[in-house]
XYZ file of N, CA, C and O in Angstrom:
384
model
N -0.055 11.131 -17.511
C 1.325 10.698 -17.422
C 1.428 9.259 -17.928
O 0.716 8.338 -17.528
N 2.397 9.163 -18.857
C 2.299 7.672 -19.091
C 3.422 6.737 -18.061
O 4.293 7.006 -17.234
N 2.922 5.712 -18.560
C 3.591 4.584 -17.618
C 5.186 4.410 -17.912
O 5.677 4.966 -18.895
N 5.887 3.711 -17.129
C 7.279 3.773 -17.526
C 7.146 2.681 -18.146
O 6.201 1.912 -17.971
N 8.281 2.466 -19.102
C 8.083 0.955 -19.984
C 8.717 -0.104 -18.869
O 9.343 0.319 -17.898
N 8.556 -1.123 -19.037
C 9.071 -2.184 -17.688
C 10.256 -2.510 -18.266
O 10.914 -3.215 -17.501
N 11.036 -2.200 -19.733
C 11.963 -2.646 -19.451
C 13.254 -1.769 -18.938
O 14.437 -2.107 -18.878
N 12.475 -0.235 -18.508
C 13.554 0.508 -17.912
C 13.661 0.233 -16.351
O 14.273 1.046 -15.658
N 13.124 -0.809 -15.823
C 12.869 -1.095 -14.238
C 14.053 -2.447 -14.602
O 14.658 -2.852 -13.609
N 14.284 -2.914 -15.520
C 15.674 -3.818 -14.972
C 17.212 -3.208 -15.576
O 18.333 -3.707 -15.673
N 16.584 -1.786 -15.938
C 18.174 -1.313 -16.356
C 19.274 -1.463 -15.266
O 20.353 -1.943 -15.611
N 19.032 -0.996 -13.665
C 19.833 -1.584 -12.817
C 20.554 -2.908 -12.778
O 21.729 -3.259 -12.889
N 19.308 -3.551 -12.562
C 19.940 -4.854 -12.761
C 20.913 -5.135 -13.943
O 22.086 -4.996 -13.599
N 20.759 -5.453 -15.098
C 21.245 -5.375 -16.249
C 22.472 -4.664 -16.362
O 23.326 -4.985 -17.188
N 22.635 -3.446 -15.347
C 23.730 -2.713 -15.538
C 24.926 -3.317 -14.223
O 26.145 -3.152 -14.275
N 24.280 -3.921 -13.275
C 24.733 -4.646 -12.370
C 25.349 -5.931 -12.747
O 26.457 -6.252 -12.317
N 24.650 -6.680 -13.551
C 25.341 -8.075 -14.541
C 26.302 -7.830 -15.021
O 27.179 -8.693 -15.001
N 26.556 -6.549 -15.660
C 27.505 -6.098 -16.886
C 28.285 -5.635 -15.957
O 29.351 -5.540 -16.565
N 28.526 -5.191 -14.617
C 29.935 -4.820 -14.060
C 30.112 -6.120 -13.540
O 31.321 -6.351 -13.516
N 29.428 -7.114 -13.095
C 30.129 -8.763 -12.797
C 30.719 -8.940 -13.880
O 31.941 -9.087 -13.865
N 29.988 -8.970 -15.108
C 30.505 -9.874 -16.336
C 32.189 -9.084 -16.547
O 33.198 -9.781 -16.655
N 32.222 -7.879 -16.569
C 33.531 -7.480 -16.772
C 35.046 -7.693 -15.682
O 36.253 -7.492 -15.822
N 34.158 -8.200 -14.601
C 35.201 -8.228 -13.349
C 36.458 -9.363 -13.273
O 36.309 -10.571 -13.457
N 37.494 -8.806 -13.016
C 38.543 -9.778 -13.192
C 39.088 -10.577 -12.097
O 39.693 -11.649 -12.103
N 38.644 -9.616 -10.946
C 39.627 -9.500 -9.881
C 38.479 -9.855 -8.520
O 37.308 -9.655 -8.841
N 38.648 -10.247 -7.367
C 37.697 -10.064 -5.797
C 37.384 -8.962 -5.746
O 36.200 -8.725 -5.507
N 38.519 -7.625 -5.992
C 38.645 -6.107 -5.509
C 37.294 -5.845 -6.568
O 36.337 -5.341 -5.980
N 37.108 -6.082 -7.853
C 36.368 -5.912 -8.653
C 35.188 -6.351 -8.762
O 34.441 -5.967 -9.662
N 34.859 -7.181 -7.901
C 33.113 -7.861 -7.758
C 32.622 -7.023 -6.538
O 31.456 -6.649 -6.411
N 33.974 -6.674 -5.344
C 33.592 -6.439 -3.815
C 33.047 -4.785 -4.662
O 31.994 -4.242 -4.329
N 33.782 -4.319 -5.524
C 33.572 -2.773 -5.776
C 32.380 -2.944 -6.355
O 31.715 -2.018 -5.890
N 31.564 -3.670 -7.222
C 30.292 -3.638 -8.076
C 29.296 -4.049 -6.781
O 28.365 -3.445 -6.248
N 29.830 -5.161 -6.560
C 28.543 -5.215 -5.071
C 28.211 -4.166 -3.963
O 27.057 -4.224 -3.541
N 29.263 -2.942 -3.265
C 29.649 -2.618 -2.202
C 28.573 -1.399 -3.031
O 27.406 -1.295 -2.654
N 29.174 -0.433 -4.293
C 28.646 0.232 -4.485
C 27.141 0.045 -5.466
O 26.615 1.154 -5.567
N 26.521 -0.790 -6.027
C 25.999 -1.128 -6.109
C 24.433 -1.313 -4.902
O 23.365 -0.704 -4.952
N 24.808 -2.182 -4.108
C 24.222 -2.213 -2.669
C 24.191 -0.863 -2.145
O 23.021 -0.553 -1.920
N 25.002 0.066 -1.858
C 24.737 1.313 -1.042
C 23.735 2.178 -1.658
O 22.772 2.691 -1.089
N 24.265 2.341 -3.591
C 23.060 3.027 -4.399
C 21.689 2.369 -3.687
O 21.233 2.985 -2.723
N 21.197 1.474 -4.004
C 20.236 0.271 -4.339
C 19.500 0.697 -2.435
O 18.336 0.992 -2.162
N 20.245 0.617 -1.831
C 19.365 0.818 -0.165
C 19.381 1.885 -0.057
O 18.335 2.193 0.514
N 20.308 3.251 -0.385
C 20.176 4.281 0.194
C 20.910 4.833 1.346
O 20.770 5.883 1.974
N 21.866 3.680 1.473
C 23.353 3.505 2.794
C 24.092 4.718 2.623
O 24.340 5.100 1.479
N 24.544 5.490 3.803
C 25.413 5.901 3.486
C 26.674 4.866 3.457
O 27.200 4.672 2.361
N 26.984 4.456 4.152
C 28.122 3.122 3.734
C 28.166 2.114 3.921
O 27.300 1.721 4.703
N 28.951 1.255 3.480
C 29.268 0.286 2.860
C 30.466 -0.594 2.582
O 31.453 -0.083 2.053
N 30.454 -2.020 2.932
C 32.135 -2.444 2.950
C 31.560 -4.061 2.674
O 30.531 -4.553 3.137
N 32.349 -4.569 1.965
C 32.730 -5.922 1.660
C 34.408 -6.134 2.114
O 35.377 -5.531 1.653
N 34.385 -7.161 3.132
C 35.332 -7.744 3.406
C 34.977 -9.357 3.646
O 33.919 -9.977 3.755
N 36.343 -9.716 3.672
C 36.611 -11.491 3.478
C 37.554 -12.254 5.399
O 38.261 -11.783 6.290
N 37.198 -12.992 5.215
C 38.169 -13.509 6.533
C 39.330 -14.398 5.518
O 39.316 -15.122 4.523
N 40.096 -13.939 6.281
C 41.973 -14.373 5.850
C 41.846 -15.670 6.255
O 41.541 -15.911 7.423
N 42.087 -16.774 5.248
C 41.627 -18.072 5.838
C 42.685 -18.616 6.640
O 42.415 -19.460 7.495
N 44.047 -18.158 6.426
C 45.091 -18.524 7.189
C 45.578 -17.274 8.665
O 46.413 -17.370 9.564
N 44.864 -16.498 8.402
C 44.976 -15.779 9.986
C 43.766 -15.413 10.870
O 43.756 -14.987 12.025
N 42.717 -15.698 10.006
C 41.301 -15.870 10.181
C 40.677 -14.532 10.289
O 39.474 -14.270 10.279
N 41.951 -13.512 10.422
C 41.800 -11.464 10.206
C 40.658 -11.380 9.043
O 40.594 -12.096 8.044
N 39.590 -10.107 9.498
C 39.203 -9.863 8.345
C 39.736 -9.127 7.263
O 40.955 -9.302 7.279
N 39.457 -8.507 6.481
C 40.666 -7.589 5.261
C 39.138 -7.349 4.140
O 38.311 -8.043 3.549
N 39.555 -5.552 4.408
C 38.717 -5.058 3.372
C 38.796 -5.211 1.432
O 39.708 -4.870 0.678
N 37.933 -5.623 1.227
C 37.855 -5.623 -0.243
C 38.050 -4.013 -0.834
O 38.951 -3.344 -1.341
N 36.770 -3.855 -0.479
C 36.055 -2.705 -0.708
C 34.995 -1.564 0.070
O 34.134 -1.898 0.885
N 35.218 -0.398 -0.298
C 33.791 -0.184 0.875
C 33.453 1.572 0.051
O 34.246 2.140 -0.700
N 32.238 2.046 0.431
C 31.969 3.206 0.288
C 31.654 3.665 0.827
O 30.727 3.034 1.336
N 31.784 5.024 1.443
C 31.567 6.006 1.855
C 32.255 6.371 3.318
O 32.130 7.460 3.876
N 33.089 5.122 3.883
C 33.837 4.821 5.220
C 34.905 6.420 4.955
O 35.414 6.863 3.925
N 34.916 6.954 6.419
C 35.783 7.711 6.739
C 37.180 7.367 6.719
O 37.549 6.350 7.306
N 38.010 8.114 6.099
C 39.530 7.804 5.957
C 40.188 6.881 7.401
O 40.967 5.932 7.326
N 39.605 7.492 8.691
C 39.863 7.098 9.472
C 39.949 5.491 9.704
O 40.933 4.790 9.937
N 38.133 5.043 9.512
C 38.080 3.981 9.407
C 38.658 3.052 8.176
O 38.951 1.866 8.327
N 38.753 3.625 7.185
C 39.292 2.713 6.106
C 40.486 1.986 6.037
O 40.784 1.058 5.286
N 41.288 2.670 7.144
C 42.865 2.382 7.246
C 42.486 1.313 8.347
O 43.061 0.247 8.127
N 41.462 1.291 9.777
C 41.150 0.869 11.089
C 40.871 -0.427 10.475
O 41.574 -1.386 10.796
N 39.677 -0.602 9.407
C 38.939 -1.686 8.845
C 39.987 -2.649 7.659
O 39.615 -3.715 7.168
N 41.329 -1.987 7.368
C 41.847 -2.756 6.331
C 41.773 -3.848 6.839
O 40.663 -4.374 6.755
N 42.489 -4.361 7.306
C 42.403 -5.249 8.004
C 42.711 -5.524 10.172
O 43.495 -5.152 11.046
N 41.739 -6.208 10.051
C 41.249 -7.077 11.761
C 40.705 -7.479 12.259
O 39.515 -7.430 11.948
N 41.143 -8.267 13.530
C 40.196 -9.708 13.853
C 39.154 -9.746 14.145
O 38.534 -8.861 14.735
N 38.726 -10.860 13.761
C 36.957 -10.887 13.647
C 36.723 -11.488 15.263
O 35.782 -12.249 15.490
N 37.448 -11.166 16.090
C 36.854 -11.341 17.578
C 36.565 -9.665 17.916
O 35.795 -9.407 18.841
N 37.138 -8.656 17.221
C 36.202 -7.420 17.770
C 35.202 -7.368 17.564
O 34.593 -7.965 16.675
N 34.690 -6.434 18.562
C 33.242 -6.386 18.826
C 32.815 -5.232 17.473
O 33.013 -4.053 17.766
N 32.455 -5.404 16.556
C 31.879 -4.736 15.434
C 30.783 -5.061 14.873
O 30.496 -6.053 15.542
N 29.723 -4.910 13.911
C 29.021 -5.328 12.922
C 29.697 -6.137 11.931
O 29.106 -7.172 11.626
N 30.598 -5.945 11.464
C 31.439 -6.330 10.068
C 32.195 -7.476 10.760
O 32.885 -8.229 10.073
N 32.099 -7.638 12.058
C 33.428 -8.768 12.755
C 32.035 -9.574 13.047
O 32.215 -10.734 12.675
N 30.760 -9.411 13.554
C 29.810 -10.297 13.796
C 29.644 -11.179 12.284
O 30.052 -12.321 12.072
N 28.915 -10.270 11.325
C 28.740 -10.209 9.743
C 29.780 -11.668 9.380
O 29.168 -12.548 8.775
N 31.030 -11.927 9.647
C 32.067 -12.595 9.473
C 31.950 -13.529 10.140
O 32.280 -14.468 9.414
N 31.609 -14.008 11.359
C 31.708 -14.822 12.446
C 30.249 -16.046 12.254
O 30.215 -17.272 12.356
N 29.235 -15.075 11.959
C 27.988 -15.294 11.698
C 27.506 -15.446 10.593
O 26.315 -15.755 10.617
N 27.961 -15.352 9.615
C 27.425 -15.153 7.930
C 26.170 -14.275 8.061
O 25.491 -14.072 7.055
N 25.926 -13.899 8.900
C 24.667 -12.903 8.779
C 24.436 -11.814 8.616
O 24.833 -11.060 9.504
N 23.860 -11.333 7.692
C 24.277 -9.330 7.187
C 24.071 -8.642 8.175
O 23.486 -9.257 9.066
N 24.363 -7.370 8.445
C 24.191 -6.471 9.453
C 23.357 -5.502 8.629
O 24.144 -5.081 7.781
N 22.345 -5.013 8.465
C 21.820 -3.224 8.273
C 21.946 -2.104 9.420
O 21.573 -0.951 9.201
């Protein structure tokens, strides 16, 4: 069996640069990172959100694979609930 060439081990990456480089928008980096990241670990899901600097609420960017339920729950709210994604916010510290 031959070896893979090494430069097909940064096609991810490379293909990951090229959806930043095209991005116009927050909604558009949170979508390259969110899904990006879930491929890349193997998550079933996934969410990038921001804290509202003037209500201090969180508010979803983006996310994958979240149940309809939650997607509407997570649009946006305050980062004093008790969640992962409200710690994540409070803490700058990722959750897995």
């Amino acid at each position: 069996m031959r070896a893979r060439p090494r430069r097909l081990d940064r096609l991810p990456e490379q293909y990951f640069t090229a959806l930043l480089a095209r991005a116009q928008t927050l909604h558009d980096i949170a979508s390259a990172v969110v899904h990006q990241a879930v491929e890349a670990t193997g998550a079933v899901t996934g969410m990038v959100a921001l804290r509202d600097g003037a209500t201090g609420d969180a508010v979803l960017l983006d996310e994958k694979g979240l149940p309809g339920s939650l997607r509407s729950e997570y649009a946006r709210f305050p980062t004093s609930r008790d969640s992962p994604t409200s710690e994540c916010l409070r803490t700058t510290a990722p959750s897995f």
